[in-house]
Amino acid sequence: MLVLIVERFPESLRGDLTRWLLEPHPGVFVGRVSAEVRDRLWERVINELARREAESSAAVLVYAAQNEQGYEFRVHGDPDREVMDFEGLWLVRRRHPVHD
């Protein structure tokens, strides 16, 4: 099982992702695919978002893994929430706005 969250992304990417995954909420894709398909989808996402880097697109991939928590993260760009690996434990922290 995987969950892919994409922020500020082009419509063409949605079409590619919905061939393999369901989109229960805008920008949130879920599904069960092989590791090879997962890696190819992730590569497609980061390549597409890299072309649009000026627009601060971001993506977070969460997928099943053999570890304590049972999942791992991959992050590309600057997502609204910060994902951190804290000594093998994945944590998510809300970013606070910077005040002048």
mmCIF file of C-alpha atoms in Angstrom:
data_model
loop_
_atom_site.group_PDB
_atom_site.id
_atom_site.type_symbol
_atom_site.label_atom_id
_atom_site.label_comp_id
_atom_site.label_asym_id
_atom_site.label_seq_id
_atom_site.Cartn_x
_atom_site.Cartn_y
_atom_site.Cartn_z
ATOM 1 C CA MET A 1 0.000 0.000 0.000
ATOM 2 C CA LEU A 2 1.218 3.498 -0.745
ATOM 3 C CA VAL A 3 0.027 7.050 -0.293
ATOM 4 C CA LEU A 4 1.344 9.819 -2.536
ATOM 5 C CA ILE A 5 0.589 13.453 -1.702
ATOM 6 C CA VAL A 6 1.417 16.036 -4.349
ATOM 7 C CA GLU A 7 1.124 19.788 -3.789
ATOM 8 C CA ARG A 8 0.894 22.384 -6.569
ATOM 9 C CA PHE A 9 1.292 20.003 -9.504
ATOM 10 C CA PRO A 10 0.335 20.024 -13.215
ATOM 11 C CA GLU A 11 -2.821 18.318 -14.490
ATOM 12 C CA SER A 12 -0.753 16.129 -16.838
ATOM 13 C CA LEU A 13 0.776 14.442 -13.786
ATOM 14 C CA ARG A 14 -2.693 13.656 -12.408
ATOM 15 C CA GLY A 15 -3.472 11.691 -15.567
ATOM 16 C CA ASP A 16 -0.334 9.575 -15.228
ATOM 17 C CA LEU A 17 -0.936 8.847 -11.558
ATOM 18 C CA THR A 18 -4.614 7.933 -11.900
ATOM 19 C CA ARG A 19 -3.687 5.142 -14.305
ATOM 20 C CA TRP A 20 -2.217 3.292 -11.314
ATOM 21 C CA LEU A 21 -3.672 4.943 -8.204
ATOM 22 C CA LEU A 22 -6.986 6.279 -6.907
ATOM 23 C CA GLU A 23 -7.368 9.953 -5.974
ATOM 24 C CA PRO A 24 -9.801 10.122 -3.013
ATOM 25 C CA HIS A 25 -8.968 13.799 -2.372
ATOM 26 C CA PRO A 26 -7.294 16.357 -4.669
ATOM 27 C CA GLY A 27 -3.552 15.721 -4.648
ATOM 28 C CA VAL A 28 -3.802 12.532 -2.545
ATOM 29 C CA PHE A 29 -3.253 9.254 -4.393
ATOM 30 C CA VAL A 30 -3.492 5.766 -2.888
ATOM 31 C CA GLY A 31 -2.969 2.272 -4.190
ATOM 32 C CA ARG A 32 -1.192 -1.035 -4.051
ATOM 33 C CA VAL A 33 1.509 -1.425 -6.683
ATOM 34 C CA SER A 34 4.790 -3.292 -6.993
ATOM 35 C CA ALA A 35 8.038 -1.701 -5.796
ATOM 36 C CA GLU A 36 9.100 -1.242 -9.418
ATOM 37 C CA VAL A 37 5.904 0.620 -10.337
ATOM 38 C CA ARG A 38 6.165 2.671 -7.130
ATOM 39 C CA ASP A 39 9.733 3.697 -7.979
ATOM 40 C CA ARG A 40 8.830 4.571 -11.572
ATOM 41 C CA LEU A 41 5.840 6.663 -10.440
ATOM 42 C CA TRP A 42 8.038 8.473 -7.922
ATOM 43 C CA GLU A 43 10.641 9.138 -10.622
ATOM 44 C CA ARG A 44 7.892 10.531 -12.882
ATOM 45 C CA VAL A 45 6.647 12.780 -10.065
ATOM 46 C CA ILE A 46 10.043 14.235 -9.185
ATOM 47 C CA ASN A 47 10.973 14.747 -12.851
ATOM 48 C CA GLU A 48 7.727 16.608 -13.522
ATOM 49 C CA LEU A 49 7.980 18.700 -10.366
ATOM 50 C CA ALA A 50 11.647 19.518 -11.056
ATOM 51 C CA ARG A 51 10.541 21.187 -14.284
ATOM 52 C CA ARG A 52 8.196 23.383 -12.225
ATOM 53 C CA GLU A 53 10.620 24.104 -9.348
ATOM 54 C CA ALA A 54 9.901 27.834 -9.450
ATOM 55 C CA GLU A 55 6.301 27.122 -8.438
ATOM 56 C CA SER A 56 7.416 25.331 -5.240
ATOM 57 C CA SER A 57 5.700 22.040 -6.015
ATOM 58 C CA ALA A 58 6.186 19.250 -3.496
ATOM 59 C CA ALA A 59 5.512 15.544 -3.060
ATOM 60 C CA VAL A 60 5.515 13.070 -0.185
ATOM 61 C CA LEU A 61 5.429 9.311 -0.737
ATOM 62 C CA VAL A 62 4.557 6.933 2.118
ATOM 63 C CA TYR A 63 4.854 3.210 1.472
ATOM 64 C CA ALA A 64 4.952 -0.078 3.366
ATOM 65 C CA ALA A 65 8.369 -1.192 4.616
ATOM 66 C CA GLN A 66 9.867 -3.794 6.930
ATOM 67 C CA ASN A 67 10.757 -1.553 9.894
ATOM 68 C CA GLU A 68 9.418 -0.651 13.347
ATOM 69 C CA GLN A 69 6.687 1.654 12.039
ATOM 70 C CA GLY A 70 5.854 -0.454 9.005
ATOM 71 C CA TYR A 71 6.333 2.382 6.508
ATOM 72 C CA GLU A 72 8.891 4.757 5.011
ATOM 73 C CA PHE A 73 8.789 8.247 3.514
ATOM 74 C CA ARG A 74 10.263 9.930 0.461
ATOM 75 C CA VAL A 75 10.032 13.706 0.119
ATOM 76 C CA HIS A 76 10.661 16.011 -2.834
ATOM 77 C CA GLY A 77 10.455 19.789 -2.876
ATOM 78 C CA ASP A 78 9.161 21.887 -0.013
ATOM 79 C CA PRO A 79 5.969 20.302 1.384
ATOM 80 C CA ASP A 80 3.693 22.120 3.827
ATOM 81 C CA ARG A 81 4.752 19.680 6.546
ATOM 82 C CA GLU A 82 8.288 18.642 7.411
ATOM 83 C CA VAL A 83 9.068 14.905 7.418
ATOM 84 C CA MET A 84 12.036 13.913 9.582
ATOM 85 C CA ASP A 85 13.875 10.679 10.249
ATOM 86 C CA PHE A 86 14.654 10.810 13.971
ATOM 87 C CA GLU A 87 16.995 7.896 14.728
ATOM 88 C CA GLY A 88 14.978 5.551 12.517
ATOM 89 C CA LEU A 89 11.580 6.892 13.630
ATOM 90 C CA TRP A 90 9.620 8.938 11.087
ATOM 91 C CA LEU A 91 8.057 12.118 12.469
ATOM 92 C CA VAL A 92 5.973 14.826 10.796
ATOM 93 C CA ARG A 93 6.030 18.421 11.981
ATOM 94 C CA ARG A 94 3.863 21.328 10.893
ATOM 95 C CA ARG A 95 5.836 24.247 9.549
ATOM 96 C CA HIS A 96 5.168 27.473 11.379
ATOM 97 C CA PRO A 97 5.011 30.693 9.380
ATOM 98 C CA VAL A 98 7.993 32.980 9.738
ATOM 99 C CA HIS A 99 7.097 36.282 11.382
ATOM 100 C CA ASP A 100 9.002 39.465 10.611
#
